[in-house]
Each structure stands twice: as structure tokens, then as C-alpha cells.
Amino acid sequence: MTVSATLPAVQLDEPAPAPRVRRRAGRGFSIGRTLGWIVLVVALVGTLFPFYWMIKSALTPAADIVADAGRLWPTNPTIVNFARVLGLLSAEETRAAGGSGASINFALYLWNSIVYSALIGFFQTLFCAMGGYAFARLRFWGREGLFGILIAALMVPGIFTLLPNFVLVRDLDLLNTVWGMVAPSLLMTPFALFFLRQFFLNIPKDVEEAAQIDGAGKIRIFWRVVLPMAQGPLITIGLITVVWAWKDYLWPLLIGRDESVRTVTVALGVYLQQSPNTQPDWTGLMAASTLSVVPVALLLIFLGRRIVESLNFTGIK
Amino acid sequence: MKRNTALRLAGIATAGIVLATTAGCSAGGGDDGGAVTLNYWLWDDAQLPAYQQCADDFTKANPDITVKISQYGWGEYWTNLATQIAAGSAPDVWVDQPSYYPQFVADKQIEDLQPYIDEDPDAVDFDAYVPGIADIYQIDGARYGLPKDWDTIGLVINKQAATDAGIDEATLQNLTWNPDDGGTFEEVIAKLTVDKAGKHGDEPGFDPNNVAVYGFLPEWADGSQGQNLWGNLAQSNGFTYSDKNPFGTSFNYDDPKLVETIEWIASLADKGYAPRFDQQSTLSRLEVLQGGSAAMTSIGSFNQLMFKDTADQWIWAALPAGPEGRKSAINGLSDAMYAGGKHKDEAWEWIKYLASPECQSVVGATGVIFPANAEASDASVAARAELGLDASVFLSYAQETDGTFLIPINYHGTEMAQIVQDAIQSVALGTNDAQTALSDANAKVNALFE
Amino acid sequence: MTQLELQRPSRRLLPAARTAGARMPRPRGDGRVALFFIAPVLVGFAIFYLYPTVRGLWWSFTDYSLLAEPEFVGLDNYAQVLGDAEFWNAMWVTLCYVVLNVGSQTVIALLLAALMHRLTRSVVLRTTLLLPWLVPNVTVGLVWLWLLDTNLGFVNRTIDAMGLDKIGFFTNPAFAIPTISGINTWAFVGYTALLFYAGMLQIPQDTYEAASIDGAGELRTFFRITLPLLRPILALVLVVSLIGSFQIFDTVAVTTKGGPVNASRVIYYYIYQQAFTYFHMGYAATMAILLVLILGVLTFIQLRLLRASESQLA
């Protein structure tokens, strides 16, 4: 237990001052606070150290990987690993720098990931917003029942629909195309639909009703009135969808094997498999991993505050 | 503001759709105006440069066809191939192995090359190949691949370590082995093992828990063939994989002769002569060897070139002779054509070229593998000799009667490999005893063929 | 819903067709308009959720190798799955993973959230803790595969320098699942902590002030006030984490591929192997259905809790 501040002595002939709220521990030193800070600092270091190590290894030349394994900074830092994974070097140079000579082009894979995430993030949010609004505000026959059925899809884990969806995309000859990759997630996800509907259920109706009185049609109300009001949560859900799509591995692995549509996650897996038979190409792998972190790190730097402050249960994915 | 937002949204949406369509179009398959790009898969990155040379030469001779070579590590090669076959987008040509190709035949995913050969009788000169290699890929008059290369297994020993341990070369060239006491093989391994205090494995006071240099590195990720070690030792012990090879349907993995072989290999770790299975790293055995933490391991002829920079530091020896003699697995790889490929004629041209003396001599001259073409094979041996690497041990098995045996060729190759490998690795881990593990595995394997 | 910002549009932008004394139009069914709104969602559901579910169900009664037509085999797959030691191993391994992962993740996240709530409200701290969650699981797996490597990894080098035995984090069967669950805890704890933090923010400040006046220490406040009031959020996060945890695949695919032997062959990975390596699609579908049953129950609980918490926090 920590020391509490003492109240000033009350003088009997004066009216008693309003009781000061006792701040237990004040702002000064205490064991509890110190321990707390230590925990936070440990958490911070623990979060950042692996990334530091990743970058440090990416800057290590392949020949030094054993010698530098325990050092905190490479003896001969170099950016050749980044050059090789971005596809900027020839096959001989790549092999000389420790790779297996296979052609890799992470610049392309980064672009593919961005396209994949952006498409899904944008369209899924849009369509689920439309759907959510309809289920929240519009009146039509079978509304509740239909919604219940759509939400029942929540109970089906990814892998169960993944197998038949794979065969569907294959049979439609959409393998190794962007359309094939984004198809299942482009239109809806039960989660996004559910939460957007929740949101729309909870916004006050008066503005819409006023617009209705003014004679605006439902569609116009949605575009002009409701959507702008919902900017905040829409962007939040959009961001979370984008992050989820950025991390997606199994589906792009099955559908997008071809280099032209390969995303960064799949490319990392493939790169690991293409390691020289003697040992994994650690420096190249770490360089490629760094590349996969940079875009989301940028996202965090520029939109971090928004993401962090609007993370609450309406945004779970 | 809202109007602008709406316009902006529409703009983004359109851009997105345009992006998607154009990106999607480019994943077509490289077929613009007559030019064809073939996909060729192999697993050994060391062979990439040689085959890239072949690909470049081939494109010079056939300007309309480019070959894109993809390399995937052995551990992932067959699963990747399976996934791509399921997706209907397997490579046009791939490097094939005897244990895996029958499954492709059963699934009708591999192209029979005999019709192509019949139409083009001068295409392939089967007499130019090392005898026996081409027959591996024939089933009932159909031919499922043209020969690529062949290999056997030997031993590589650190010369300095052997000298320090007082082992002479004559002993190394004539090792004997048996599952009971390990023969001279185990003696040598023990001598080569050095603990951190400097004591060798055969000296009193040797500490098996603090080893600095291991006497031997066994290969445990060896599928259901054990091509790199246990298959050879087991065969020299009298073990046979199945009722017949090729295309056996009843397997003998529960045979005591295999059980005692596996037990012997696993015992090496208990004695401190080999590293514990659960402490492996991502470094391959050969890297560990070159790093000096081990003195000997088994090696395929396809890996000998790895040692070219330090050639004078190594001794090459044949596998030890077991109770039934000295035996090594002989493997022959081939190039296979995908039955679902879209450019089969061009793929045939590429396969023909791969099997031709031109390409095989290019590969042979580098010394990286022994091509199936006999002349190219000799050239490879010569190239290695020039680098100071003695390849004669790999050829020595042919001298002895029954010195070589074919690795098992049968259906369900991928699944079998997982089952048997799991069982053997559980023995290495110590979570199961060899007889139980192998009997269970054998039952599962035989069940695949019902 | 205090976190959500509502921006009210200026009245001027609405069409001004107001006539004095206009009555509110009688509400009519919005059928046609609604169709426009829900069309994409319905189409998406029908093609990518409903159709695959039916198809998958059908496959579970067939022998389907992806390369030939499915052949009906009745309940054979189900019988085989229930008798498959590998399947039960996969379920057991997954269960171990889930318990370790969700357990450690929840505890650490609660601790971090409490500290962020009471000690410092720094946005930089919260943003930084979120980074691992944004990074693909594949990257996380690779970085830790490198860090924990037996020979070259930083962790083992440190352990070795201290004179202890090196640990085969991914190659020792006893360590494989704990390591993978530890890695994923590292990746998700920041995100979970932020969720708890948001929940804690909704607890009225005066509760804490009152406790403070009464002389309650931090620990007591946490256990007597914060935790009980956080219960609905806690339950929800727990269930969502459980569901997500069951579906682990990426990390295993990159680090151990189910090894050593089958010590980390989680159910998703086993299903993937059966479907795409051995071409037993019908068998894989059967296992997926059994997984649906388990996860379905969990999701149902989650939805109930979500409805309950909405009403409680409003």
C-alpha cells in the first residue's frame, strides 16, 4: 500500500472546505508505479526488438550471417539484400549475395498486395454499408429473417467455404487473376455487415426523417446524409478490412500462385521454399520481411491515432 | 464536399476496377502472338545455373519458346506440385522422381511421351544413356519421362578429423557395418567424435552430453525411401521395401531388419556420436559438416560439388558393407510433361532438348550432377576430378554384384513418404520405439493400397 | 457509442422543397429500394457462402480427389475421420495451442490495458503496441523463426552464452506448440490490450474516484471494480480470440509445417494437407464440417454476448 496525502487540518471556526479527493500515491515515486512502468517498457522493447533484429539482419551481408549472429549491429552493413529482393540485381549478383538465383520481384508483390487490400477494403465496406443500412433502416418483407440467415454465415469457419470456393474459382477459370482472388471477400463478410448494421441502428433518426420530409428518396438519403455521418466508423472498418486483407495468406496462396498476382505474404512463403538447399537465405528473407512491414508501419504512423482511438468492439474482425 | 467525396469515391472505384482487370489480364500465361513461355520446375538450386544455360541455348535455337525455371526446395517441392495440379496450373515440365511419378500416372496428370517418340523416332537415342535409367519411367509400353540424371550415395569425411583420430584411409574405404555392434563403421564414428574436453568417443571419460564435434550426421527427413542413409543400410542388412519393385503393393516396413537399422542409427545420438534430433537447426547437414561441428555424413553424388572450394580437406568413401554386402540406392530422375499443359508441343521440344547430348553435356561439364547420357556422365566425373573431387566412390557400386538397388517405385508416393517419415522421426525423437512405430506405419501404408 | 463521431450535414445541402404544413408521408414498404441496397450482399452470400456450404456438405459424403468426379460413399468419411488418430492428434494439438495462446494473451493484455488506463494515456505507446498485429502472420513467423533458430538465432546464442543448453524451439516436440502460441501472443497482445483499454474507458471515472477516496489500492481497484465491469467485453474478446485461435495456419505453415513429426500439425494444416497434398477433398470437407460444429457453438455464444454487452454498455 502506498502513502496517501494527508488532508490539511480543519479549523473549527471556518466552514469545512470541500473534501479534497485523496490521490493515492500522488504523482511521486512509488513501487507500484515503478513496476508498472517497467512492465510497459519491457512490453515496448519486446514489441520493437524483433523488428529491430529483422532490419539489422536485412542489412547484414549474407557472408557475415554466421559471424554477426550475436552482434547487435552488422559489421558491414549493406543494402544489397534489399536490392536483390526487389529484383534489381541479375541472377549472378543475386547468387553471389547469397540467394538461390531464382527471380524475385518484391516490388511487384508489394503492389499486388496493395491492390488486393485496397480493392477488398473499399468494396467490402461500401457494399456492407449499403446492406447494413438496408437492414437497419429500410422496411421490407422478410428483413429480420434474411438478416438472421446472412449472419448465420458467421458460424462457418473460413476453411469450410475455402475448399469449395477454390474449386469454384478454378472451374470459372479465374485462377491466378485478381478477380478470382478478391471475389469471395469483395461483396460481403458477415462480420462487416453485422457491425455496420449495429451502427446504423444506433444513429438518431431525426436527420433522415427530416430529409424524408423534404422529399429525398432513400438512395439519396443514404448517399448524401447517412454515409457522411458515418465516415468515422466506415473508415475504421475499412482500415481493419484492409489490414486483414494485407495479412491474408491461405486464400492468396491457393488462388494467386502466379508471379504476376502474388501477394507479399505468399511471396514470403515461396521465397522461404526457394532457399538454397544448404540453409535458408536469412538475409534475403529478412529484407523481404522488412518490405512487408513498411506499408503497415507507414499506415500506423499516419493513421495510427485514428486506428487506435476507434478500436472498440464495433470494429472487431 | 459531398459531391467531391462522391466523385472521388467513384474515381477510386473505377481506378480499382481498371487495375483489377489489367492486372488480371497479365496473368494469362505469356501467349502473345506465337511466343510461348514454358514453366519448368526443379528442386536443386545448385543445378539452376546449368539448366539456365540450357534454357538460354534452347531459346536461341527456338526463338519462339522461352523457358522460365522455378526452383522450390525439396521439402516443399512435391506438395507445391500437388497443389498446382489441384489448381489445374501445374508447370509444363517438371523434374520427376521414381517414387512420385506413379501417382501422377494414376491421377492422369502426366503425359505419356511414347506417342511423341513414335512420331519422332530420331528424337531420343536410348543407347546413349547409362543402362537402366530410362526403363524406370516405363509402364506398360507408356513412357512417362525422359532421363535426366542418376545418382548414388557415398560418405564424406573431414580429412583433418580423421588424421587427428588416427584413422587411416584404407579403413575408411572398407568400412563394415552390422546392426548389432555397428562394425568398423561405428568404431570410426566413435573415434571421430570429440567432446568439449578433447576426448574421443572411444576413450574412457568421454562425455556424451558435451560434444564439440559429432562423428556422424544422420539424415532423418528421408521420406519412405531413406535414400540418403537408412534405406542403404537396411538393404545391406537384407531388407527389401516391398513384394516387388516397381509397383509393389505390399510393403515390409515392419521387417525386423529395418527396425534394427533404425534403432542403430537412433542409438548414435544416445551415445553422443550424433546430434539429438530435437536440436537441429535450419542449417543443412552439409553446412554443419563444413562448419566443423561434425566429421562425417552420408552424401549424394549430387552434392559433391558443394565441397569444391575446400576439396583437399575431404575424403570420399563408399557406404559401409553390411551383412548382405555393400549397397547403395541408385536413383534416376527424369523430366516429365504435364498432361494438362497448354503448350504440349513446345514442352516436348524442351524435354527433348533436356534429354539431348547437347544439354546434358553442358550440365555434365559443370560437374554438378551425373547426367543420364553416358558421355556427359564421364565428363562430369572428369570435371570433378579437375576440381580435386574424387567421384570414383559413386561409381564403385556398379562394380559389385547387386551393388545398387532401385528406390521404391509405387503409387501413393507423397502420402507414404509422410507416414513412414513420421514414424522414423518419432523413433529418432524417442517418442516411440522402432518396432511399434514401423508396424503402425506399415499397416497405414498397406491400407493405402487396398 | 462515444467513440463514433457523427458529423451532421448542414441543412442547406438538402433539397429545400419544404412546404408549410406538409405531412410526414405514410411509411411504405421499401422493397425495391432495399433490393438495390442489399443486392451485392445477397449475391456475395449466395455465391460464396451458401453455395460452398451446400457443396462442402455434399463432398463430405463423397470421395473426391479434385481431379476426377466425386463418388458417393455415404458416411464412410465420417467413420474414417472419427477413427483417425491423426485427426484427434490435430484436434488435441489445436486445443493445446488455443488454451496457451488465448490464456497468455488475455492475461498479458489485461495487464497492459490496466497499465495504459491508469498509468499513462500515451497514444504513441498504444500505437507502437499495435504494430505486431498489423504485420502479416507470415512475417511474424519468419522473424521469430530466425530469432529462435537453434544455431544462428539470437535467443539461443544468448542462452548458450549463459551456459545453458540450447533449446530447439521449433524442433523439440515439447516446445513446438508453446513456441508458436507464444509467437502469436506476441503478435496479438497489443490489439487485445487496446480492446480491453477501450472497454475500460467506458467505466465511469467517478467509480475510480470513489474507490480512491475509500483508500482502495490499485490491485484491489482492478479486481473489484475494473474486472467485473469489464466482464462483458472480456467475455466477447475471449470468445473472438478463441475462434480466431482455432484457425491458426499461417504461422505453422511457415515455421514448422506441422512438425516435428506431428507435434504442431494443427487442424487447419491437416485439412489443408488432406485437401491439397493428398487430394482427399471429401475427407477434408468432413473434417471441416466437424470444425464448423465446434466453432459454430463458440460463435453463437459470441453473438449472444455481443447483444448482451450492447445493452449493458449503452
PDB file of C-alpha atoms in Angstrom, chain A residues 95 100 102 111 119 122-123 166 170 175-179 224 228 231 254 257 259-260 262 270 273-280 282, chain B residues 1-2 9 13 16 19-21 23-24 27 43-45 48-49 68 71-73 76 80 83-84 86-87 89 282-284 287 306:
ATOM      1  CA  ARG A  95      23.647 -15.765 -56.191  1.00  0.00           C
ATOM      2  CA  SER A 100      19.471 -19.074 -54.895  1.00  0.00           C
ATOM      3  CA  ALA A 102      15.606 -17.574 -58.581  1.00  0.00           C
ATOM      4  CA  TRP A 111       1.937  -3.715 -55.456  1.00  0.00           C
ATOM      5  CA  LEU A 119      -9.994  -3.442 -53.551  1.00  0.00           C
ATOM      6  CA  PHE A 122     -13.052  -0.371 -50.368  1.00  0.00           C
ATOM      7  CA  PHE A 123     -15.736  -2.522 -51.920  1.00  0.00           C
ATOM      8  CA  PHE A 166     -11.305 -22.748 -54.521  1.00  0.00           C
ATOM      9  CA  ARG A 170     -10.831 -22.879 -60.591  1.00  0.00           C
ATOM     10  CA  LEU A 175      -7.241 -18.799 -61.008  1.00  0.00           C
ATOM     11  CA  ASN A 176      -4.226 -16.536 -60.866  1.00  0.00           C
ATOM     12  CA  THR A 177      -6.310 -13.471 -61.606  1.00  0.00           C
ATOM     13  CA  VAL A 178      -7.059 -10.541 -59.360  1.00  0.00           C
ATOM     14  CA  TRP A 179     -10.806 -11.085 -59.748  1.00  0.00           C
ATOM     15  CA  ARG A 224     -25.981  12.474 -49.040  1.00  0.00           C
ATOM     16  CA  PRO A 228     -21.163  11.292 -44.480  1.00  0.00           C
ATOM     17  CA  GLN A 231     -17.472   8.487 -42.075  1.00  0.00           C
ATOM     18  CA  LEU A 254      -4.233 -21.210 -53.299  1.00  0.00           C
ATOM     19  CA  ARG A 257       0.403 -18.551 -57.143  1.00  0.00           C
ATOM     20  CA  GLU A 259       4.058 -14.265 -60.016  1.00  0.00           C
ATOM     21  CA  SER A 260       2.000 -11.564 -61.616  1.00  0.00           C
ATOM     22  CA  ARG A 262       1.336 -12.986 -55.998  1.00  0.00           C
ATOM     23  CA  VAL A 270       7.585 -19.052 -51.693  1.00  0.00           C
ATOM     24  CA  GLN A 273      10.889 -22.518 -50.101  1.00  0.00           C
ATOM     25  CA  GLN A 274      13.312 -21.308 -52.721  1.00  0.00           C
ATOM     26  CA  SER A 275      16.161 -21.075 -50.291  1.00  0.00           C
ATOM     27  CA  PRO A 276      19.373 -22.721 -51.280  1.00  0.00           C
ATOM     28  CA  ASN A 277      19.387 -26.323 -50.152  1.00  0.00           C
ATOM     29  CA  THR A 278      22.110 -25.623 -47.664  1.00  0.00           C
ATOM     30  CA  GLN A 279      20.282 -23.158 -45.476  1.00  0.00           C
ATOM     31  CA  PRO A 280      17.526 -20.567 -45.668  1.00  0.00           C
ATOM     32  CA  TRP A 282      18.109 -15.404 -43.971  1.00  0.00           C
TER      33      TRP A 282
ATOM     34  CA  MET B   1     -17.903  18.483 -50.045  1.00  0.00           C
ATOM     35  CA  LYS B   2     -20.231  15.594 -50.515  1.00  0.00           C
ATOM     36  CA  LEU B   9     -15.232   7.570 -54.468  1.00  0.00           C
ATOM     37  CA  ALA B  13     -13.800   2.620 -57.692  1.00  0.00           C
ATOM     38  CA  GLY B  16      -9.778  -0.098 -58.853  1.00  0.00           C
ATOM     39  CA  LEU B  19      -6.416  -2.033 -62.091  1.00  0.00           C
ATOM     40  CA  ALA B  20      -8.042  -5.322 -61.374  1.00  0.00           C
ATOM     41  CA  THR B  21      -8.843  -6.050 -64.964  1.00  0.00           C
ATOM     42  CA  ALA B  23      -3.624  -6.954 -63.516  1.00  0.00           C
ATOM     43  CA  GLY B  24      -5.800  -9.935 -64.134  1.00  0.00           C
ATOM     44  CA  ALA B  27      -1.622 -13.364 -65.555  1.00  0.00           C
ATOM     45  CA  TRP B  43      14.346 -28.508 -56.655  1.00  0.00           C
ATOM     46  CA  ASP B  44      18.105 -28.261 -56.569  1.00  0.00           C
ATOM     47  CA  ASP B  45      19.294 -24.677 -56.577  1.00  0.00           C
ATOM     48  CA  LEU B  48      19.920 -23.767 -61.608  1.00  0.00           C
ATOM     49  CA  PRO B  49      22.825 -22.123 -63.442  1.00  0.00           C
ATOM     50  CA  LYS B  68      11.029 -19.975 -67.095  1.00  0.00           C
ATOM     51  CA  GLN B  71      13.148 -23.724 -58.055  1.00  0.00           C
ATOM     52  CA  TYR B  72      11.400 -24.928 -54.886  1.00  0.00           C
ATOM     53  CA  GLY B  73      13.247 -26.656 -52.078  1.00  0.00           C
ATOM     54  CA  GLU B  76       8.095 -28.277 -50.437  1.00  0.00           C
ATOM     55  CA  ASN B  80       3.622 -27.480 -54.183  1.00  0.00           C
ATOM     56  CA  THR B  83      -1.382 -28.027 -55.055  1.00  0.00           C
ATOM     57  CA  GLN B  84      -0.693 -26.691 -58.506  1.00  0.00           C
ATOM     58  CA  ALA B  86      -5.193 -29.448 -57.991  1.00  0.00           C
ATOM     59  CA  ALA B  87      -5.403 -25.895 -59.215  1.00  0.00           C
ATOM     60  CA  SER B  89      -1.964 -24.877 -63.264  1.00  0.00           C
ATOM     61  CA  THR B 282      17.944 -24.769 -40.155  1.00  0.00           C
ATOM     62  CA  LEU B 283      21.464 -25.432 -41.388  1.00  0.00           C
ATOM     63  CA  SER B 284      21.716 -28.472 -43.582  1.00  0.00           C
ATOM     64  CA  GLU B 287      26.699 -26.842 -43.823  1.00  0.00           C
ATOM     65  CA  MET B 306      29.420 -28.166 -52.780  1.00  0.00           C
TER      66      MET B 306
END
